PDB file of C-alpha atoms in Angstrom:
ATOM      1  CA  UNK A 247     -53.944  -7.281  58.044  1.00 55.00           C
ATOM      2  CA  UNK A 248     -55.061  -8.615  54.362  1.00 51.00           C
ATOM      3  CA  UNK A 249     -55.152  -5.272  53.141  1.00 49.00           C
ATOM      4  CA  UNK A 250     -51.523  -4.785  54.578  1.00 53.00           C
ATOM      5  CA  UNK A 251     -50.752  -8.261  52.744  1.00 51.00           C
ATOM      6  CA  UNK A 252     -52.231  -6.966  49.414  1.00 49.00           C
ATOM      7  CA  UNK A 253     -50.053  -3.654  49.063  1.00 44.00           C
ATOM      8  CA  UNK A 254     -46.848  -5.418  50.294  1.00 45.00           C
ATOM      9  CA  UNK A 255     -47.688  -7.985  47.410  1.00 49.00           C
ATOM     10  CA  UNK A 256     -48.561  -5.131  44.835  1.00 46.00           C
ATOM     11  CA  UNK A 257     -45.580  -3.340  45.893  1.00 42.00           C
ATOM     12  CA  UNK A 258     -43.281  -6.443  45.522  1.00 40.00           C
ATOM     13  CA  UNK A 259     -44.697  -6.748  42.040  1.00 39.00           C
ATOM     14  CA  UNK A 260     -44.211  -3.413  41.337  1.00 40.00           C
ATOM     15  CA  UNK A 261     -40.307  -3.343  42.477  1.00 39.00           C
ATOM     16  CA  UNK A 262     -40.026  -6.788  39.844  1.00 44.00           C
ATOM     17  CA  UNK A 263     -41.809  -4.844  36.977  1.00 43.00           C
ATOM     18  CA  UNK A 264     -38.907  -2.006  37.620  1.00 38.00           C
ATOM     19  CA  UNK A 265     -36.102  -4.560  38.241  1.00 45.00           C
ATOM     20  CA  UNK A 266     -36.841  -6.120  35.355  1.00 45.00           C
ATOM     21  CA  UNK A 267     -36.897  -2.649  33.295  1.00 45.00           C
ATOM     22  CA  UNK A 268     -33.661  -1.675  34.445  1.00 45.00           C
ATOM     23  CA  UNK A 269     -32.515  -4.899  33.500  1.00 47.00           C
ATOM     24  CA  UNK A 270     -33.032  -4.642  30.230  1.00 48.00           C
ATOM     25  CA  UNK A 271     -32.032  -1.277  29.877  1.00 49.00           C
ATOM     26  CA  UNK A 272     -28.791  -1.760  31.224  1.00 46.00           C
ATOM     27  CA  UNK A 273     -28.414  -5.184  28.799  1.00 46.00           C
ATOM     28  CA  UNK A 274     -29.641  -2.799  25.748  1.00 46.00           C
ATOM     29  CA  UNK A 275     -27.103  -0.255  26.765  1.00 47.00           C
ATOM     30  CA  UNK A 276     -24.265  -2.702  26.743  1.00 46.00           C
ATOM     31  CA  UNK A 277     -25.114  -4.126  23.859  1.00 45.00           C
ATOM     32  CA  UNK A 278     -25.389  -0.954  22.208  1.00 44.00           C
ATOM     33  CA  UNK A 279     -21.860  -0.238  23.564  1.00 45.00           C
ATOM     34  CA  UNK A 280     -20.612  -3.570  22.001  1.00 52.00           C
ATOM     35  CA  UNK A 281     -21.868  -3.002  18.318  1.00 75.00           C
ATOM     36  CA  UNK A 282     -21.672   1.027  17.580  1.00 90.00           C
ATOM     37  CA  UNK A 283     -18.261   2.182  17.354  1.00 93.00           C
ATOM     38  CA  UNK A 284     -16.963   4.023  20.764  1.00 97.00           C
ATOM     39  CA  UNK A 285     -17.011   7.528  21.416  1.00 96.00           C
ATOM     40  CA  UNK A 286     -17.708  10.140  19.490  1.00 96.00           C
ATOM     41  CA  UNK A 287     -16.304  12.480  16.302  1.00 96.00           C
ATOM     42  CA  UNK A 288     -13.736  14.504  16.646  1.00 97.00           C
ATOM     43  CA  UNK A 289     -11.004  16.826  14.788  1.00 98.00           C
ATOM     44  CA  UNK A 290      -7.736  17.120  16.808  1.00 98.00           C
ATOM     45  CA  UNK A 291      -3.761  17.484  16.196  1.00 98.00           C
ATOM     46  CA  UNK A 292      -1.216  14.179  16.337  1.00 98.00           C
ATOM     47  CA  UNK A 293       1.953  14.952  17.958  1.00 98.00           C
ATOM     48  CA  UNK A 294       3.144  15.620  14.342  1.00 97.00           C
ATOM     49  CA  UNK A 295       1.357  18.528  14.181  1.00 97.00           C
ATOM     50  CA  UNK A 296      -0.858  17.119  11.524  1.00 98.00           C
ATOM     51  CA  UNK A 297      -5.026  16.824  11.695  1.00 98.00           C
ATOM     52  CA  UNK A 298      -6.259  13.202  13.444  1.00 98.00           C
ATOM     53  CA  UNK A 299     -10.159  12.241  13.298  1.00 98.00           C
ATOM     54  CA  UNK A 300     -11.812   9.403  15.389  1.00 97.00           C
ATOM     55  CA  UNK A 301     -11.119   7.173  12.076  1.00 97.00           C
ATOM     56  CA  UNK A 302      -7.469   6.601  13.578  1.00 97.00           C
ATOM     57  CA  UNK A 303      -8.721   4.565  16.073  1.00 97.00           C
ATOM     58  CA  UNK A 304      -9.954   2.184  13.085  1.00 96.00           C
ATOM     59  CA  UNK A 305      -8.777  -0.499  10.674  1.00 95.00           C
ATOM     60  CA  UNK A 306      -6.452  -1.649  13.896  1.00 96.00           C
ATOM     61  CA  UNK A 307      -7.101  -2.994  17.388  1.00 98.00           C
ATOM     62  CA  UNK A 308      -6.419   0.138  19.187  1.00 98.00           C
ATOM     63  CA  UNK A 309      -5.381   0.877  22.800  1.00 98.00           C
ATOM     64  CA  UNK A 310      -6.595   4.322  24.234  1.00 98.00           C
ATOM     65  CA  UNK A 311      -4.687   6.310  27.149  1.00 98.00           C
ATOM     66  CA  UNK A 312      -5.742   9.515  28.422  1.00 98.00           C
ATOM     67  CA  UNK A 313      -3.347  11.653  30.306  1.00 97.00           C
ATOM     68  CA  UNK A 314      -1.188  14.725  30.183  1.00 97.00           C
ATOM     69  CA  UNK A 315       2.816  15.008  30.458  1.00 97.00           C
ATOM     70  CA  UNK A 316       3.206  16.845  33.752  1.00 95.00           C
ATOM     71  CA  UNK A 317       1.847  13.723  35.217  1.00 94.00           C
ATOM     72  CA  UNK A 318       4.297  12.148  37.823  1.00 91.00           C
ATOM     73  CA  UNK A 319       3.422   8.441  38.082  1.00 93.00           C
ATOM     74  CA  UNK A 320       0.904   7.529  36.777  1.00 95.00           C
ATOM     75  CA  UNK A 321       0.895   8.419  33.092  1.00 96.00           C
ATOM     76  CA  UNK A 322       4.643   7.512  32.270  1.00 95.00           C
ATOM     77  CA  UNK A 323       4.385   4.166  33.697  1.00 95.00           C
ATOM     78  CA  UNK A 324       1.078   3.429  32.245  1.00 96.00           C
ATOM     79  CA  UNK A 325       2.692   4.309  28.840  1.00 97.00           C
ATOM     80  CA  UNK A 326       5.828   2.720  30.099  1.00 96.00           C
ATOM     81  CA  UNK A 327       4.092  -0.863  30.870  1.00 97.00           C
ATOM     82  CA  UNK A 328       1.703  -0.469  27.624  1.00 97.00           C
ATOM     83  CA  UNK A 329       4.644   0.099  25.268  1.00 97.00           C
ATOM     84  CA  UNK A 330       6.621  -3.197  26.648  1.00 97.00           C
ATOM     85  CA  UNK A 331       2.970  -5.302  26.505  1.00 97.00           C
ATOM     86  CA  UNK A 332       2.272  -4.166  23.008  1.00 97.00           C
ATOM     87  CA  UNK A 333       6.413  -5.261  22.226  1.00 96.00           C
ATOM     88  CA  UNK A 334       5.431  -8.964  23.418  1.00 96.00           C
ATOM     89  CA  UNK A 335       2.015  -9.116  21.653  1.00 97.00           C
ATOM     90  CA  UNK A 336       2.882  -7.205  18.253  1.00 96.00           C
ATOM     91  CA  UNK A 337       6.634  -7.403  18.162  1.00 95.00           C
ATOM     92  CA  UNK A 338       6.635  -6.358  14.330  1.00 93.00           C
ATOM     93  CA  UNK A 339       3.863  -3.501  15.097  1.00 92.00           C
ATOM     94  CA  UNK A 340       1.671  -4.354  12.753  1.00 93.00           C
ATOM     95  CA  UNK A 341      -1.137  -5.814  14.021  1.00 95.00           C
ATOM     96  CA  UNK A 342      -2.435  -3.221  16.607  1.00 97.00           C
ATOM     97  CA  UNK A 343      -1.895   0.496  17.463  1.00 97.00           C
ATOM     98  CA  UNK A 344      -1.891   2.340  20.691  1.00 98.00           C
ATOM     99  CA  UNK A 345      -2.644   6.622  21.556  1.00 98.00           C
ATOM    100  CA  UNK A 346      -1.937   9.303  24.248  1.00 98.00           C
ATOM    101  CA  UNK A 347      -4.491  11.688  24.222  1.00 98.00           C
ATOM    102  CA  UNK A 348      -4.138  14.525  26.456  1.00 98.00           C
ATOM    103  CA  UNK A 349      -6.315  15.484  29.191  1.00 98.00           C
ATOM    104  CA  UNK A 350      -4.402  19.262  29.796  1.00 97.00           C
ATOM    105  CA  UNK A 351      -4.031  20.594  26.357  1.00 97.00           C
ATOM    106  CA  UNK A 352      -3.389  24.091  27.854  1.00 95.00           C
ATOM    107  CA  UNK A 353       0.394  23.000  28.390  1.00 96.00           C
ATOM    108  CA  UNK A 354       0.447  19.957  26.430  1.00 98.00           C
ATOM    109  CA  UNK A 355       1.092  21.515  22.650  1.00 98.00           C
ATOM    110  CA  UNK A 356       1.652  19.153  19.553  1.00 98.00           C
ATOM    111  CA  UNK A 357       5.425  20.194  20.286  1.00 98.00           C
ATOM    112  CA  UNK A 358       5.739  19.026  23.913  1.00 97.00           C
ATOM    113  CA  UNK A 359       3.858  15.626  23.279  1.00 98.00           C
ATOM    114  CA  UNK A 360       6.248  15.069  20.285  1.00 97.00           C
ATOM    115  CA  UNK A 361       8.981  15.705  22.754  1.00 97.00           C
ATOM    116  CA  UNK A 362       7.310  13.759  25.691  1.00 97.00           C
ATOM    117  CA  UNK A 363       6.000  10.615  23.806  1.00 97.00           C
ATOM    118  CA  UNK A 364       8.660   9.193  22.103  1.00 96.00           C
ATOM    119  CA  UNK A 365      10.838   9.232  24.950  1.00 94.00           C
ATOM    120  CA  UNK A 366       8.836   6.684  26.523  1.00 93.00           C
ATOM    121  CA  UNK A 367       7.507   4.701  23.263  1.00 94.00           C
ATOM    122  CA  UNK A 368       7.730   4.683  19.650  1.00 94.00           C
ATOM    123  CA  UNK A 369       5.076   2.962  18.788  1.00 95.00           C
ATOM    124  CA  UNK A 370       2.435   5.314  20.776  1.00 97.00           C
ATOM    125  CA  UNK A 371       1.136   8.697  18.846  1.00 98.00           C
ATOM    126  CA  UNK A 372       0.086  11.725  21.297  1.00 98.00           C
ATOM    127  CA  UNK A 373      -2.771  13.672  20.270  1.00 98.00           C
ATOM    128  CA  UNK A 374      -4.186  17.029  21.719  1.00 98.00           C
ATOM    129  CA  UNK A 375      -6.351  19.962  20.759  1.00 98.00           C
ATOM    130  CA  UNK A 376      -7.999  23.175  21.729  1.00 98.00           C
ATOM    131  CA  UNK A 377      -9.644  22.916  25.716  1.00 97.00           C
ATOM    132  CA  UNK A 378     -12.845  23.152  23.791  1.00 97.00           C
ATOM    133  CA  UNK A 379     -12.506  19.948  21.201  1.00 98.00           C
ATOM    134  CA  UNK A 380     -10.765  18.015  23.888  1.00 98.00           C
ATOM    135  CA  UNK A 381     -13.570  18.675  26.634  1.00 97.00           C
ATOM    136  CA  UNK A 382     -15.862  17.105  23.760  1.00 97.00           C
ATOM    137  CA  UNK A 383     -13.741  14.296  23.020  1.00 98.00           C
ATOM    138  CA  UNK A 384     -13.379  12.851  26.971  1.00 97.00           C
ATOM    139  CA  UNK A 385     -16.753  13.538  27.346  1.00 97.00           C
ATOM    140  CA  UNK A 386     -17.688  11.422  24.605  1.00 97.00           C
ATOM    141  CA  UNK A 387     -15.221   8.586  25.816  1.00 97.00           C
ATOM    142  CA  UNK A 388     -16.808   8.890  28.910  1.00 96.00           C
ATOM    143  CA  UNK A 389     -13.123   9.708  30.430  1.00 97.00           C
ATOM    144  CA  UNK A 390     -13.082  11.873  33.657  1.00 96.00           C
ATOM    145  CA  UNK A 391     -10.458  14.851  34.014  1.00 96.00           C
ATOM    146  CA  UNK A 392     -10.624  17.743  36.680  1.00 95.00           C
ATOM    147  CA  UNK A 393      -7.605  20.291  36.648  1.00 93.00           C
ATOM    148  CA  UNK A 394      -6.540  20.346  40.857  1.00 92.00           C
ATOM    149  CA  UNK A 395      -4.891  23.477  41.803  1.00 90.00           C
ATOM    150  CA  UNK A 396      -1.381  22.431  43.414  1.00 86.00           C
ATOM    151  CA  UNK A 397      -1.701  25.087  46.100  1.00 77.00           C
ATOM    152  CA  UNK A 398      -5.812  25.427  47.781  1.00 74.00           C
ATOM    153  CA  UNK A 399      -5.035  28.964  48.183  1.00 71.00           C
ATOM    154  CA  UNK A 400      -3.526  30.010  44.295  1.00 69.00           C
ATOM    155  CA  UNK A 401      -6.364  27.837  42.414  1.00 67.00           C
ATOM    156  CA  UNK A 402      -4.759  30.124  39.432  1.00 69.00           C
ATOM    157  CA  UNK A 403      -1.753  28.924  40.019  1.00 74.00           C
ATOM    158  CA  UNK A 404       0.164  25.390  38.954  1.00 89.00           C
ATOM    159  CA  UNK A 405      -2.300  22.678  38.519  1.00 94.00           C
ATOM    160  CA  UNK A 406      -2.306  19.137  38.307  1.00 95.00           C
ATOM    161  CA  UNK A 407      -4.901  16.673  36.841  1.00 96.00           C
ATOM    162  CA  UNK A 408      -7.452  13.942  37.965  1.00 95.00           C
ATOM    163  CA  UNK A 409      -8.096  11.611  35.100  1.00 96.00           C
ATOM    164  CA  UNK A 410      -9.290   8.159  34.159  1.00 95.00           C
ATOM    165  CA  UNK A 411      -6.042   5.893  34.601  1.00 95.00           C
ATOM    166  CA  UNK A 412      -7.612   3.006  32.452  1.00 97.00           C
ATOM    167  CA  UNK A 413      -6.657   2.216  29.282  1.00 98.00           C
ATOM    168  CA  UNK A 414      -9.402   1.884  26.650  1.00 98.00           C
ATOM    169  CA  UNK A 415      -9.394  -1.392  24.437  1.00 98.00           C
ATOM    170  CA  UNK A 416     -11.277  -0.662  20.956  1.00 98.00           C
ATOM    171  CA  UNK A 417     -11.669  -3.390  18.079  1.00 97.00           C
ATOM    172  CA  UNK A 418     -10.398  -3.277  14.470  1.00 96.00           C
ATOM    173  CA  UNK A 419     -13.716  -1.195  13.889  1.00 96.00           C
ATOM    174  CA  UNK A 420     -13.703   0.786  16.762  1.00 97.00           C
ATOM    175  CA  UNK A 421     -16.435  -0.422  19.379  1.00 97.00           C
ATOM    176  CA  UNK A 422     -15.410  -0.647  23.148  1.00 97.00           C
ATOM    177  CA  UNK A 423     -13.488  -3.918  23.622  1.00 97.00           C
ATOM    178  CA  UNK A 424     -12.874  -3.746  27.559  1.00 97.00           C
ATOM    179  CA  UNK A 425     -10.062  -1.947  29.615  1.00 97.00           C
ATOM    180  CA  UNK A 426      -6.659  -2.603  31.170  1.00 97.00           C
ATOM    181  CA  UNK A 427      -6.403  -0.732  34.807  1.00 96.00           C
ATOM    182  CA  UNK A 428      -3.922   0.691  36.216  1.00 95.00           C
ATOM    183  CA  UNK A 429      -1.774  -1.305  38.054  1.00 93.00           C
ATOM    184  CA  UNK A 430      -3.187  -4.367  36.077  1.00 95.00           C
ATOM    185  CA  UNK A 431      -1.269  -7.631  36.306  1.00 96.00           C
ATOM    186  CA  UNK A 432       1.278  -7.734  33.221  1.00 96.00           C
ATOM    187  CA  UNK A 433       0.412 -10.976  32.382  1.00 97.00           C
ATOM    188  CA  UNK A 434      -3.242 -10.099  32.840  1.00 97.00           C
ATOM    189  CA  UNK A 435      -3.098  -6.995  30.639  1.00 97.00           C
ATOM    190  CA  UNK A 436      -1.070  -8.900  27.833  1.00 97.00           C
ATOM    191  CA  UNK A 437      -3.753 -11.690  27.812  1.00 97.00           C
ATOM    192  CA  UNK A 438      -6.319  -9.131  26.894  1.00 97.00           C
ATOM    193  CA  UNK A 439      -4.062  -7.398  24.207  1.00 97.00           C
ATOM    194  CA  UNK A 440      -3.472 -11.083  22.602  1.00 96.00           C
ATOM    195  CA  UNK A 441      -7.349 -11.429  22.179  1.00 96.00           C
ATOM    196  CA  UNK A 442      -7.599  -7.665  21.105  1.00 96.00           C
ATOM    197  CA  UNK A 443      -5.224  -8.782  18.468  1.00 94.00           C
ATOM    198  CA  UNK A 444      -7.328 -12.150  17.135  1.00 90.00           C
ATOM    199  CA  UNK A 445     -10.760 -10.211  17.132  1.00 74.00           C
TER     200      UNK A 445
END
């Protein structure tokens, strides 16, 4: 019975040693997140056709989306709701910035963003790429995307996407500043715009 005592004890002190560890691994890994700018580099195409690097999403408060323009709900009304939120916080534009990067750059060209885009906001820029750069990019935002074949039995076929539906808050320089979900409460997700704008 004491020795059954003993290696409960050791292993309860064991399972606090590792607690503890993960602890501060998950504290050093937030911090981390809090002070290095977010994501990674990357060379991709605006809707304008012209070059974009991860240094866009600097010198502003910037507000990330990542979606595609076949999307049927959720994508236009995220960039629906975010365009009318940014209009209430920043109603001259100048104090924070907002992009749509693609998550199914095999249909969505420089040219179809730059038709897609602006007919839901002005003051958001689309950005895609080659399936190569872009599959670098999410995974270095950490976004998920799966293509999902419309039809089980024509996988080739028409496809549709699973992605992330959060938008991504960064700071003026670029580190991870929290996230607006979808389906966030407007007054909610304008609250955290309004500090995005002071920090």
């Amino acid at each position: 019975m004491k020795n059954i005592r003993i290696a409960l004890w050791g292993a309860v002190v064991v399972l606090i040693g590792v607690m503890g560890w993960l602890t501060m691994e998950l504290t050093k890994g937030r911090e981390q997140m809090v002070e290095e700018v977010y994501g990674v580099p990357f060379q991709l195409v605006a809707q304008n056709g012209q070059p974009i690097t991860e240094k866009a999403f600097q010198g502003k408060p910037t507000a990330l989306f990542f979606g595609f323009t076949h999307c049927p709900e959720v994508c236009p009304t995220t960039l629906f709701e975010l365009n009318g939120w940014m209009e209430k916080v920043d109603p001259a534009g100048d104090k924070m910035q907002a992009y749509f990067v693609s998550v199914d750059p095999e249909r969505d060209t420089p040219e179809i963003l730059n038709q897609y885009v602006p007919n839901v906001s002005k003051r958001i820029i689309g950005i895609t790429g080659t399936p190569e750069k872009i599959a670098e990019t999410l995974k270095g935002y950490r976004i998920y995307a799966k293509k999902v074949p419309v039809d089980d039995k024509d996988p080739s076929g028409d496809y549709t996407m699973d992605h992330t539906a959060s938008v991504i808050l960064l700071d003026a320089k670029g580190r991870f500043a929290g996230t607006i979900a979808y389906g966030e409460n407007s007054d909610v997700a304008i609250k955290k715009l309004q500090n995005l704008t002071k920090t």
